[in-house]
Amino acid sequence: MDIGQKVQLRRLRDRVSKKLASRLGQTGTIRDFKMTDGSGVGVLVKFEDGFTTWFFEDELAPA
C-alpha cells in the first residue's frame, strides 16, 4: 500500500459506531501511515466526503 492509493474498506476488526460501520464497501485514498500500539502499522484513509480515520491494513483492499 502506498500514499495516494485508492482502497476499499472491506471489514472492521472491532465494534465501531454506526457512522463508521456505514462506510463498509466505500472507497478512500491513503493519506498517511501511523504506528499502532504494537509493531503494527495503521493506514490513514480519507473518504470522498472528507471524513478521515485510520484502519489496520487487513481491513482494506486495493480499489
Short mmCIF file of N, CA, C and O in Angstrom, two decimals:
data_model
loop_
_atom_site.label_atom_id
_atom_site.label_comp_id
_atom_site.label_asym_id
_atom_site.label_seq_id
_atom_site.Cartn_x
_atom_site.Cartn_y
_atom_site.Cartn_z
N MET A 1 0.85 -1.18 0.00
CA MET A 1 0.00 0.00 0.00
C MET A 1 0.89 1.23 0.00
O MET A 1 1.89 1.28 0.69
N ASP A 2 0.46 2.22 -0.77
CA ASP A 2 1.23 3.45 -0.91
C ASP A 2 0.35 4.67 -0.67
O ASP A 2 -0.86 4.62 -0.93
N ILE A 3 0.94 5.75 -0.23
CA ILE A 3 0.22 7.00 -0.07
C ILE A 3 -0.32 7.42 -1.44
O ILE A 3 0.38 7.33 -2.45
N GLY A 4 -1.58 7.82 -1.47
CA GLY A 4 -2.24 8.20 -2.72
C GLY A 4 -3.01 7.07 -3.38
O GLY A 4 -3.80 7.31 -4.29
N GLN A 5 -2.82 5.85 -2.91
CA GLN A 5 -3.50 4.69 -3.48
C GLN A 5 -4.96 4.67 -3.03
O GLN A 5 -5.28 4.99 -1.90
N LYS A 6 -5.86 4.25 -3.92
CA LYS A 6 -7.27 4.09 -3.59
C LYS A 6 -7.46 2.72 -2.96
O LYS A 6 -6.93 1.72 -3.43
N VAL A 7 -8.23 2.69 -1.87
CA VAL A 7 -8.51 1.45 -1.16
C VAL A 7 -9.99 1.38 -0.82
O VAL A 7 -10.67 2.40 -0.72
N GLN A 8 -10.46 0.15 -0.62
CA GLN A 8 -11.86 -0.07 -0.24
C GLN A 8 -11.88 -0.66 1.17
O GLN A 8 -11.10 -1.57 1.48
N LEU A 9 -12.76 -0.15 1.99
CA LEU A 9 -12.94 -0.68 3.34
C LEU A 9 -13.72 -1.98 3.23
O LEU A 9 -14.88 -1.98 2.84
N ARG A 10 -13.07 -3.11 3.55
CA ARG A 10 -13.71 -4.40 3.33
C ARG A 10 -14.19 -5.08 4.61
O ARG A 10 -15.02 -5.97 4.57
N ARG A 11 -13.63 -4.72 5.77
CA ARG A 11 -14.08 -5.29 7.04
C ARG A 11 -13.62 -4.40 8.18
O ARG A 11 -12.78 -3.53 8.01
N LEU A 12 -14.18 -4.64 9.36
CA LEU A 12 -13.78 -3.91 10.57
C LEU A 12 -13.46 -4.93 11.65
O LEU A 12 -14.25 -5.85 11.89
N ARG A 13 -12.33 -4.80 12.29
CA ARG A 13 -11.91 -5.74 13.34
C ARG A 13 -12.72 -5.59 14.62
O ARG A 13 -13.04 -6.56 15.27
N ASP A 14 -12.99 -4.36 14.99
CA ASP A 14 -13.60 -4.07 16.28
C ASP A 14 -15.01 -3.52 16.11
O ASP A 14 -15.41 -3.12 15.03
N ARG A 15 -15.71 -3.48 17.23
CA ARG A 15 -17.03 -2.82 17.23
C ARG A 15 -16.80 -1.33 17.04
O ARG A 15 -15.92 -0.74 17.66
N VAL A 16 -17.61 -0.73 16.18
CA VAL A 16 -17.47 0.69 15.88
C VAL A 16 -18.84 1.33 15.86
O VAL A 16 -19.86 0.65 15.89
N SER A 17 -18.85 2.64 15.75
CA SER A 17 -20.12 3.37 15.68
C SER A 17 -20.84 3.04 14.37
O SER A 17 -20.22 2.59 13.39
N LYS A 18 -22.14 3.28 14.35
CA LYS A 18 -22.92 3.05 13.14
C LYS A 18 -22.41 3.94 12.00
O LYS A 18 -22.41 3.52 10.84
N LYS A 19 -21.98 5.14 12.34
CA LYS A 19 -21.47 6.07 11.33
C LYS A 19 -20.25 5.47 10.62
O LYS A 19 -20.15 5.53 9.39
N LEU A 20 -19.34 4.88 11.37
CA LEU A 20 -18.16 4.28 10.77
C LEU A 20 -18.52 2.97 10.07
O LEU A 20 -18.04 2.69 8.98
N ALA A 21 -19.38 2.17 10.66
CA ALA A 21 -19.79 0.90 10.05
C ALA A 21 -20.47 1.12 8.71
O ALA A 21 -20.36 0.29 7.80
N SER A 22 -21.14 2.25 8.54
CA SER A 22 -21.82 2.54 7.27
C SER A 22 -20.83 2.77 6.12
O SER A 22 -21.21 2.79 4.97
N ARG A 23 -19.57 2.90 6.44
CA ARG A 23 -18.54 3.12 5.41
C ARG A 23 -18.02 1.83 4.79
O ARG A 23 -17.24 1.86 3.85
N LEU A 24 -18.46 0.68 5.30
CA LEU A 24 -18.04 -0.60 4.71
C LEU A 24 -18.37 -0.59 3.22
O LEU A 24 -19.46 -0.22 2.80
N GLY A 25 -17.40 -0.98 2.42
CA GLY A 25 -17.58 -1.02 0.97
C GLY A 25 -17.20 0.27 0.27
O GLY A 25 -17.06 0.30 -0.95
N GLN A 26 -17.05 1.36 1.02
CA GLN A 26 -16.69 2.64 0.41
C GLN A 26 -15.21 2.69 0.06
O GLN A 26 -14.40 1.95 0.60
N THR A 27 -14.89 3.59 -0.85
CA THR A 27 -13.52 3.76 -1.32
C THR A 27 -12.96 5.08 -0.80
O THR A 27 -13.65 6.09 -0.75
N GLY A 28 -11.69 5.04 -0.41
CA GLY A 28 -10.99 6.24 0.04
C GLY A 28 -9.56 6.21 -0.46
O GLY A 28 -9.14 5.30 -1.16
N THR A 29 -8.81 7.25 -0.09
CA THR A 29 -7.43 7.40 -0.52
C THR A 29 -6.50 7.37 0.69
O THR A 29 -6.77 8.03 1.69
N ILE A 30 -5.42 6.61 0.58
CA ILE A 30 -4.44 6.55 1.66
C ILE A 30 -3.73 7.90 1.75
O ILE A 30 -3.20 8.40 0.76
N ARG A 31 -3.73 8.49 2.95
CA ARG A 31 -3.10 9.78 3.18
C ARG A 31 -1.80 9.67 3.96
O ARG A 31 -0.92 10.51 3.82
N ASP A 32 -1.69 8.65 4.81
CA ASP A 32 -0.50 8.53 5.66
C ASP A 32 -0.54 7.17 6.36
O ASP A 32 -1.49 6.42 6.22
N PHE A 33 0.49 6.90 7.13
CA PHE A 33 0.58 5.69 7.94
C PHE A 33 0.82 6.10 9.39
O PHE A 33 1.32 7.18 9.65
N LYS A 34 0.45 5.23 10.33
CA LYS A 34 0.70 5.51 11.75
C LYS A 34 1.08 4.22 12.44
O LYS A 34 0.63 3.15 12.06
N MET A 35 1.92 4.34 13.45
CA MET A 35 2.28 3.18 14.25
C MET A 35 1.15 2.90 15.23
O MET A 35 0.61 3.82 15.83
N THR A 36 0.80 1.63 15.37
CA THR A 36 -0.21 1.26 16.36
C THR A 36 0.51 0.87 17.65
O THR A 36 1.73 0.92 17.72
N ASP A 37 -0.22 0.47 18.65
CA ASP A 37 0.36 0.18 19.96
C ASP A 37 1.06 -1.17 20.02
O ASP A 37 1.05 -1.83 21.02
N GLY A 38 1.65 -1.58 19.02
CA GLY A 38 2.44 -2.81 18.99
C GLY A 38 3.50 -2.56 17.94
O GLY A 38 4.10 -1.51 17.90
N SER A 39 3.68 -3.52 17.10
CA SER A 39 4.60 -3.30 15.99
C SER A 39 3.84 -3.17 14.68
O SER A 39 4.43 -3.20 13.62
N GLY A 40 2.52 -3.01 14.78
CA GLY A 40 1.68 -2.90 13.59
C GLY A 40 1.68 -1.50 13.01
O GLY A 40 2.14 -0.54 13.61
N VAL A 41 1.14 -1.42 11.81
CA VAL A 41 1.04 -0.14 11.12
C VAL A 41 -0.42 0.10 10.78
O VAL A 41 -1.09 -0.78 10.25
N GLY A 42 -0.89 1.29 11.06
CA GLY A 42 -2.24 1.70 10.68
C GLY A 42 -2.17 2.54 9.42
O GLY A 42 -1.14 3.12 9.09
N VAL A 43 -3.28 2.58 8.71
CA VAL A 43 -3.36 3.32 7.45
C VAL A 43 -4.40 4.42 7.61
O VAL A 43 -5.56 4.15 7.94
N LEU A 44 -4.01 5.67 7.39
CA LEU A 44 -4.91 6.81 7.47
C LEU A 44 -5.59 6.97 6.12
O LEU A 44 -4.92 7.16 5.10
N VAL A 45 -6.93 6.88 6.11
CA VAL A 45 -7.70 6.91 4.87
C VAL A 45 -8.64 8.10 4.88
O VAL A 45 -9.35 8.34 5.87
N LYS A 46 -8.67 8.82 3.77
CA LYS A 46 -9.59 9.95 3.60
C LYS A 46 -10.64 9.55 2.57
O LYS A 46 -10.30 9.15 1.45
N PHE A 47 -11.92 9.65 2.95
CA PHE A 47 -13.02 9.31 2.06
C PHE A 47 -13.42 10.52 1.23
O PHE A 47 -13.01 11.65 1.52
N GLU A 48 -14.23 10.29 0.20
CA GLU A 48 -14.61 11.34 -0.74
C GLU A 48 -15.31 12.52 -0.08
O GLU A 48 -15.20 13.65 -0.55
N ASP A 49 -16.02 12.28 1.02
CA ASP A 49 -16.73 13.37 1.70
C ASP A 49 -15.84 14.12 2.69
O ASP A 49 -16.29 14.99 3.42
N GLY A 50 -14.54 13.78 2.72
CA GLY A 50 -13.59 14.47 3.59
C GLY A 50 -13.35 13.80 4.93
O GLY A 50 -12.43 14.18 5.66
N PHE A 51 -14.17 12.82 5.30
CA PHE A 51 -14.00 12.10 6.56
C PHE A 51 -12.70 11.31 6.52
O PHE A 51 -12.42 10.61 5.55
N THR A 52 -11.89 11.43 7.56
CA THR A 52 -10.59 10.75 7.63
C THR A 52 -10.47 9.99 8.94
O THR A 52 -10.79 10.52 10.00
N THR A 53 -10.01 8.74 8.86
CA THR A 53 -9.74 7.94 10.05
C THR A 53 -8.74 6.86 9.66
O THR A 53 -8.39 6.73 8.49
N TRP A 54 -8.27 6.08 10.64
CA TRP A 54 -7.28 5.06 10.33
C TRP A 54 -7.86 3.67 10.49
O TRP A 54 -8.83 3.45 11.20
N PHE A 55 -7.24 2.73 9.77
CA PHE A 55 -7.64 1.33 9.78
C PHE A 55 -6.39 0.46 9.80
O PHE A 55 -5.31 0.91 9.43
N PHE A 56 -6.55 -0.80 10.20
CA PHE A 56 -5.49 -1.77 10.05
C PHE A 56 -5.41 -2.16 8.58
O PHE A 56 -6.42 -2.13 7.87
N GLU A 57 -4.23 -2.55 8.12
CA GLU A 57 -4.04 -2.90 6.72
C GLU A 57 -4.95 -4.03 6.27
O GLU A 57 -5.44 -4.03 5.14
N ASP A 58 -5.22 -5.01 7.15
CA ASP A 58 -6.06 -6.14 6.74
C ASP A 58 -7.54 -5.80 6.65
O ASP A 58 -8.36 -6.63 6.26
N GLU A 59 -7.92 -4.57 7.00
CA GLU A 59 -9.30 -4.13 6.86
C GLU A 59 -9.54 -3.49 5.49
O GLU A 59 -10.68 -3.21 5.14
N LEU A 60 -8.48 -3.30 4.73
CA LEU A 60 -8.56 -2.59 3.45
C LEU A 60 -8.15 -3.51 2.30
O LEU A 60 -7.39 -4.45 2.48
N ALA A 61 -8.66 -3.19 1.13
CA ALA A 61 -8.27 -3.89 -0.10
C ALA A 61 -8.02 -2.84 -1.18
O ALA A 61 -8.71 -1.80 -1.20
N PRO A 62 -7.07 -3.09 -2.08
CA PRO A 62 -6.85 -2.14 -3.18
C PRO A 62 -8.13 -1.97 -3.98
O PRO A 62 -8.87 -2.93 -4.20
N ALA A 63 -8.39 -0.76 -4.40
CA ALA A 63 -9.62 -0.49 -5.18
C ALA A 63 -9.29 -0.43 -6.66
O ALA A 63 -8.20 -0.11 -7.06
#
